């Protein structure tokens, strides 16, 4: 380093390993880096310096500054003295005469004349406290005296493990080698005449396969023992015997003793999980054909049902009274009441159109405000190209409550509302990219969200809180983000044909029913595979539903039952959902091989509605 460069270490007393991998060794008072001196020597330079530099042996590197320092004669001398185990100071004499204070001679005056402490002649309070604690512990029996050692010798039974009946028996799993079959009369050198084979029997024996022969040899008769020749099959039999011995299993396979109770999962008792629907309370009669679909108003006061008899009926929930019958002139495939409590609208799928109907039930202010909202629509100046037609019904249809008709190109099989109540989605029986359409009722505008078809769509759903859209095809459920317009997840249902879908009000769990009588529960945070597959029904599932507030979900099947399950979803993300079947609700009669076609929970009460192929709607409370 140049003499001008000052590399004195002003860093302080810190471990230099901290700066091992840095070009600097610390910072000066101004906060600027103190750089290490440039060391560009390689092994060859080091070797040359070692050979040529006479002072190489006394040059050391200062770790603090990284500079090379040449040791002076005094420093070299100090190092040598320390290596020999001598004192560093040359002038230090370790053998100077010392005053022997503590000698064997007793002196008159003490070395220190300090008076004794007070504590040296007063009993200690701390020790007294410790002793009293120990005495108390002995009285209470917490400290027990040590037992006297038993000096009697102990003997061990070396052969205890040899008992085959003992638990620890060494031969517990031992299988004895197979014994040889004892020879019978046919093996005698002079067997009775009935054991000898006739000529026909000999011929038959020779033609038989060796594995099928009763005897592996032909019995022979000799006059005396001396006339018996050497046995020809001796080596063969020895070989077979060896095979018997070494192929014999050495261990007995024990049956696993499992208590059947341990195989059943420990689930809480259903009565601890109340409330849930248990009894049939009301039957809503009126439809003449199978009731395909149900929907309920957000207030829980009105119920609407659609049937194959071409009518839609509006019922009062508490009295089972039919308030209104709306003939629609076709099979009603799906029905959905608007979830927004400030809008009184019902979407009905009839053949190739979706009807938006104002049932004019309940609060007059509410349903007149809904009509005013629909009438306030102003048509855009230029016509936009749409995949559907928005038609205004005739005066006669207006009087029946029909407010708008969304005309599709093919038959519509499902309709569902968004939680805010402005958008609705419909599913068309088609194999093109126009299967799923999203409509905005306030602007009378429809759009097709997908460019191409991904399979036959069975059902669609809007997420209750986030901008997600669920599309269930036959085998899987695709989750789309509507804001980013991309596929977020693809859930594999492990079912052959998905029939229906419902989402938990929390939005993190969905259930799918399928025609192969399985119900798949998905935890969206956990996996794209089902968290649990429930096979409670014997026949195809037609519909599934979640309760909006209670931890309940239900499934309806062609076996004529509705199974209500407790499905608790915890806020703790580490705890898995608890799924417990709590009740099988029966009541619907199986008609035309169809049972319960739709199931629906009351928005506030723990009640469940079901509609069946027998033309009735039933309420279980």
XYZ file of C-alpha atoms in Angstrom, residues 116-463:
348
model
C -17.191 -10.912 62.814
C -20.483 -10.489 60.910
C -23.685 -10.380 62.863
C -25.042 -13.218 60.673
C -22.262 -15.499 61.878
C -23.791 -15.776 65.359
C -27.557 -15.278 64.624
C -29.596 -18.236 63.240
C -30.483 -17.675 59.576
C -34.120 -16.804 58.790
C -33.841 -18.137 55.215
C -32.581 -21.489 56.482
C -35.389 -21.570 59.085
C -37.953 -20.985 56.301
C -36.452 -23.766 54.150
C -36.472 -26.207 57.089
C -40.113 -25.382 57.950
C -41.099 -25.998 54.300
C -39.361 -29.387 54.339
C -41.012 -30.299 57.691
C -44.442 -29.362 56.246
C -43.782 -31.479 53.122
C -42.799 -34.497 55.272
C -45.981 -34.054 57.393
C -48.171 -33.863 54.282
C -46.505 -36.981 52.889
C -45.036 -35.207 49.819
C -41.517 -36.202 50.849
C -41.251 -39.853 51.755
C -38.292 -41.474 53.518
C -36.152 -43.704 51.330
C -37.109 -47.361 51.449
C -34.494 -49.647 52.996
C -32.644 -51.635 50.350
C -33.820 -55.192 49.975
C -30.727 -57.400 50.137
C -32.511 -60.635 49.263
C -31.186 -61.888 45.920
C -33.565 -61.978 42.924
C -33.735 -64.986 40.646
C -34.856 -64.914 36.999
C -36.645 -67.712 35.212
C -34.557 -68.129 32.081
C -37.104 -70.389 30.425
C -40.193 -68.228 31.017
C -40.221 -67.124 27.357
C -40.012 -70.687 26.134
C -43.587 -71.533 27.145
C -45.506 -71.630 23.830
C -48.734 -70.526 25.618
C -47.125 -67.444 27.130
C -47.686 -64.060 25.490
C -43.956 -63.516 24.985
C -43.384 -67.105 23.860
C -40.630 -67.323 21.283
C -42.565 -70.001 19.426
C -45.838 -68.074 19.375
C -45.686 -67.677 15.601
C -43.817 -70.932 14.950
C -45.272 -73.294 12.341
C -44.074 -76.909 12.684
C -42.655 -78.475 9.495
C -45.081 -80.803 7.694
C -44.787 -84.425 8.709
C -44.354 -87.202 6.164
C -47.382 -89.356 5.426
C -46.973 -92.717 7.097
C -46.708 -95.670 4.703
C -49.880 -97.756 4.230
C -50.525 -101.375 3.169
C -49.961 -100.508 -0.515
C -46.308 -99.742 0.265
C -45.661 -103.143 1.808
C -43.357 -105.613 -0.032
C -46.140 -108.192 0.384
C -49.429 -106.232 0.221
C -52.851 -107.887 0.492
C -54.248 -108.945 -2.940
C -56.879 -106.112 -3.006
C -54.054 -103.496 -3.068
C -52.456 -104.906 -6.228
C -53.486 -103.334 -9.562
C -55.024 -105.359 -12.378
C -53.771 -104.961 -15.996
C -56.560 -102.464 -16.889
C -55.838 -100.419 -13.770
C -52.109 -100.413 -14.603
C -52.845 -99.150 -18.124
C -55.160 -96.471 -16.757
C -52.496 -95.463 -14.166
C -49.840 -95.065 -16.889
C -52.117 -92.899 -19.058
C -52.991 -90.569 -16.144
C -51.205 -87.282 -15.557
C -48.662 -87.585 -12.655
C -50.503 -84.908 -10.712
C -53.830 -86.785 -10.988
C -52.591 -90.214 -9.809
C -53.768 -91.375 -6.415
C -50.510 -93.308 -5.894
C -47.110 -92.146 -7.078
C -45.977 -95.807 -7.572
C -47.398 -99.204 -8.570
C -47.743 -101.638 -5.599
C -45.660 -104.798 -6.120
C -45.463 -108.178 -4.410
C -42.282 -110.039 -3.476
C -42.031 -113.506 -1.957
C -39.526 -112.560 0.726
C -37.624 -109.510 1.947
C -34.368 -110.653 0.288
C -36.066 -110.518 -3.143
C -36.923 -106.771 -2.783
C -34.682 -104.703 -5.135
C -33.265 -101.236 -4.416
C -35.986 -98.532 -4.262
C -35.837 -96.558 -7.594
C -37.719 -93.434 -6.376
C -35.511 -92.873 -3.312
C -33.685 -89.711 -4.549
C -36.937 -88.316 -5.985
C -38.706 -88.684 -2.662
C -35.791 -87.176 -0.711
C -35.880 -84.169 -3.044
C -39.645 -83.714 -2.548
C -39.189 -83.983 1.194
C -36.520 -81.257 1.111
C -38.909 -79.055 -0.880
C -41.624 -79.679 1.717
C -39.287 -78.599 4.493
C -37.826 -75.470 2.942
C -41.033 -74.198 1.309
C -43.018 -74.583 4.510
C -44.041 -71.138 5.793
C -42.061 -70.113 8.868
C -44.649 -67.712 10.238
C -48.306 -67.979 10.952
C -50.268 -65.068 9.511
C -52.401 -63.824 12.359
C -55.748 -62.176 11.761
C -55.713 -58.519 12.724
C -57.965 -58.067 15.708
C -59.652 -54.737 15.034
C -62.495 -53.469 17.124
C -65.311 -52.526 14.714
C -65.985 -49.439 16.854
C -62.533 -48.056 15.982
C -63.323 -48.109 12.258
C -66.319 -45.802 12.670
C -65.200 -42.142 12.795
C -65.858 -40.370 16.076
C -68.671 -37.971 15.155
C -70.776 -35.854 17.513
C -74.317 -37.023 18.278
C -76.971 -35.439 16.022
C -78.937 -34.140 19.001
C -75.943 -31.981 19.977
C -76.034 -30.389 16.508
C -79.625 -29.111 16.617
C -81.486 -27.229 15.180
C -82.107 -29.038 11.908
C -85.344 -30.079 10.111
C -86.789 -33.363 11.400
C -90.567 -33.530 10.816
C -92.892 -33.023 7.862
C -94.892 -29.886 8.697
C -96.780 -28.877 5.521
C -97.627 -30.309 2.086
C -98.267 -27.829 -0.739
C -100.710 -29.568 -3.121
C -101.923 -28.153 -6.440
C -99.572 -29.190 -9.240
C -100.809 -31.981 -11.501
C -97.367 -33.104 -12.713
C -93.844 -33.361 -11.343
C -92.505 -30.221 -9.620
C -89.040 -29.590 -11.057
C -87.864 -26.451 -9.273
C -88.368 -24.259 -6.226
C -87.303 -20.817 -5.098
C -88.041 -18.670 -2.067
C -88.284 -14.921 -1.551
C -85.445 -13.242 0.446
C -87.917 -12.495 3.281
C -88.878 -16.210 3.515
C -92.619 -15.403 3.270
C -93.323 -16.592 -0.299
C -92.406 -19.767 -2.147
C -92.533 -20.277 -5.907
C -92.624 -23.671 -7.648
C -92.382 -24.616 -11.337
C -93.880 -27.794 -12.757
C -94.181 -29.881 -15.918
C -97.927 -29.062 -15.992
C -96.980 -25.682 -17.525
C -97.753 -23.548 -14.469
C -95.832 -21.599 -11.866
C -97.482 -21.407 -8.440
C -96.783 -18.864 -5.709
C -97.421 -20.117 -2.160
C -97.534 -18.523 1.257
C -94.947 -20.503 3.267
C -96.680 -20.572 6.682
C -100.195 -21.493 5.485
C -99.461 -23.626 2.348
C -102.035 -21.451 0.534
C -101.586 -20.993 -3.203
C -101.663 -17.208 -3.686
C -101.319 -17.149 -7.453
C -101.063 -19.535 -10.428
C -99.263 -18.340 -13.539
C -99.708 -20.491 -16.690
C -96.574 -20.228 -18.831
C -97.427 -22.700 -21.589
C -94.467 -25.055 -21.246
C -92.318 -27.133 -18.932
C -90.642 -24.987 -16.239
C -87.019 -26.156 -16.048
C -85.631 -23.671 -13.512
C -86.841 -20.832 -11.357
C -84.980 -18.223 -9.294
C -86.288 -15.471 -7.010
C -84.162 -12.310 -7.024
C -81.973 -12.399 -3.846
C -82.085 -8.591 -3.480
C -84.783 -7.852 -0.831
C -85.588 -4.450 -2.484
C -86.520 -6.030 -5.857
C -89.579 -8.261 -6.342
C -88.686 -10.291 -9.454
C -88.694 -13.995 -10.346
C -86.767 -15.476 -13.300
C -88.507 -18.474 -14.910
C -87.005 -20.786 -17.588
C -89.689 -21.905 -20.050
C -88.553 -23.707 -23.222
C -86.414 -21.174 -25.173
C -87.045 -18.084 -23.020
C -86.404 -16.661 -19.559
C -89.412 -14.749 -18.185
C -88.877 -12.001 -15.611
C -92.084 -11.980 -13.561
C -93.250 -9.560 -10.883
C -95.518 -11.708 -8.647
C -97.051 -8.577 -6.985
C -96.995 -10.252 -3.546
C -96.294 -8.696 -0.167
C -95.366 -5.009 0.242
C -97.144 -2.899 -2.412
C -94.472 -0.179 -2.279
C -91.797 -2.776 -3.016
C -93.377 -4.372 -6.091
C -94.505 -1.028 -7.572
C -90.917 0.261 -7.112
C -89.685 -2.824 -9.022
C -92.047 -1.996 -11.924
C -90.873 1.631 -11.917
C -87.246 0.462 -11.994
C -87.895 -1.696 -15.073
C -89.912 1.047 -16.811
C -87.126 3.607 -16.263
C -85.018 1.786 -18.884
C -83.962 3.978 -21.806
C -83.005 2.158 -24.999
C -79.506 2.993 -26.372
C -79.317 5.100 -29.518
C -77.633 2.450 -31.624
C -78.633 -1.207 -31.539
C -76.010 -3.525 -30.068
C -75.498 -7.063 -31.329
C -76.618 -9.512 -28.656
C -76.788 -13.324 -28.471
C -80.427 -13.081 -27.226
C -83.506 -10.920 -27.782
C -85.078 -8.801 -25.030
C -88.831 -8.620 -25.693
C -91.508 -6.537 -23.984
C -94.574 -8.772 -23.335
C -98.087 -7.977 -24.566
C -100.645 -6.168 -22.421
C -102.360 -9.450 -21.533
C -99.030 -10.968 -20.389
C -98.247 -7.738 -18.483
C -101.490 -8.146 -16.544
C -100.407 -11.685 -15.526
C -97.146 -10.251 -14.096
C -94.677 -10.933 -16.929
C -92.445 -7.868 -17.263
C -89.648 -8.977 -19.667
C -88.902 -11.951 -21.918
C -85.306 -12.942 -22.785
C -85.630 -15.010 -25.961
C -82.780 -17.543 -26.511
C -81.938 -19.583 -29.611
C -82.129 -22.980 -27.822
C -83.942 -24.422 -24.792
C -82.851 -22.893 -21.449
C -82.219 -25.344 -18.584
C -81.035 -23.163 -15.682
C -81.154 -19.590 -14.445
C -79.400 -18.059 -11.419
C -79.111 -14.530 -9.986
C -76.058 -12.631 -8.772
C -76.215 -11.656 -5.090
C -76.732 -7.915 -5.869
C -79.826 -8.755 -7.941
C -78.996 -6.975 -11.218
C -77.170 -9.703 -13.167
C -78.478 -13.180 -13.951
C -76.875 -16.115 -15.776
C -78.638 -18.691 -17.927
C -77.518 -22.087 -19.246
C -78.684 -23.201 -22.701
C -78.914 -26.810 -23.963
C -76.324 -26.346 -26.682
C -72.818 -27.624 -27.354
C -71.373 -24.372 -28.713
C -69.714 -21.462 -26.905
C -73.192 -19.910 -26.327
C -74.038 -22.366 -23.507
C -73.597 -19.786 -20.716
C -74.968 -16.227 -21.051
C -74.879 -13.397 -18.520
C -77.694 -10.807 -18.629
C -78.023 -7.389 -16.969
C -81.693 -6.678 -16.273
C -81.362 -2.911 -15.652
C -79.651 -2.284 -19.032
C -81.344 -5.183 -20.916
C -77.953 -6.244 -22.130
C -76.644 -9.822 -22.568
C -73.160 -11.116 -23.205
C -71.451 -14.401 -23.876
C -68.450 -14.704 -21.493
C -66.739 -17.684 -23.161
C -65.015 -17.894 -26.527
C -65.194 -21.673 -26.836
C -67.048 -24.602 -25.329
C -65.314 -26.607 -22.575
C -67.830 -29.455 -22.421
C -71.507 -29.770 -21.628
C -72.365 -27.198 -18.929
C -74.683 -28.562 -16.204
C -74.983 -25.628 -13.798
C -73.537 -22.165 -13.084
C -73.258 -20.104 -9.885
C -72.114 -16.641 -8.796
C -69.833 -16.379 -5.735
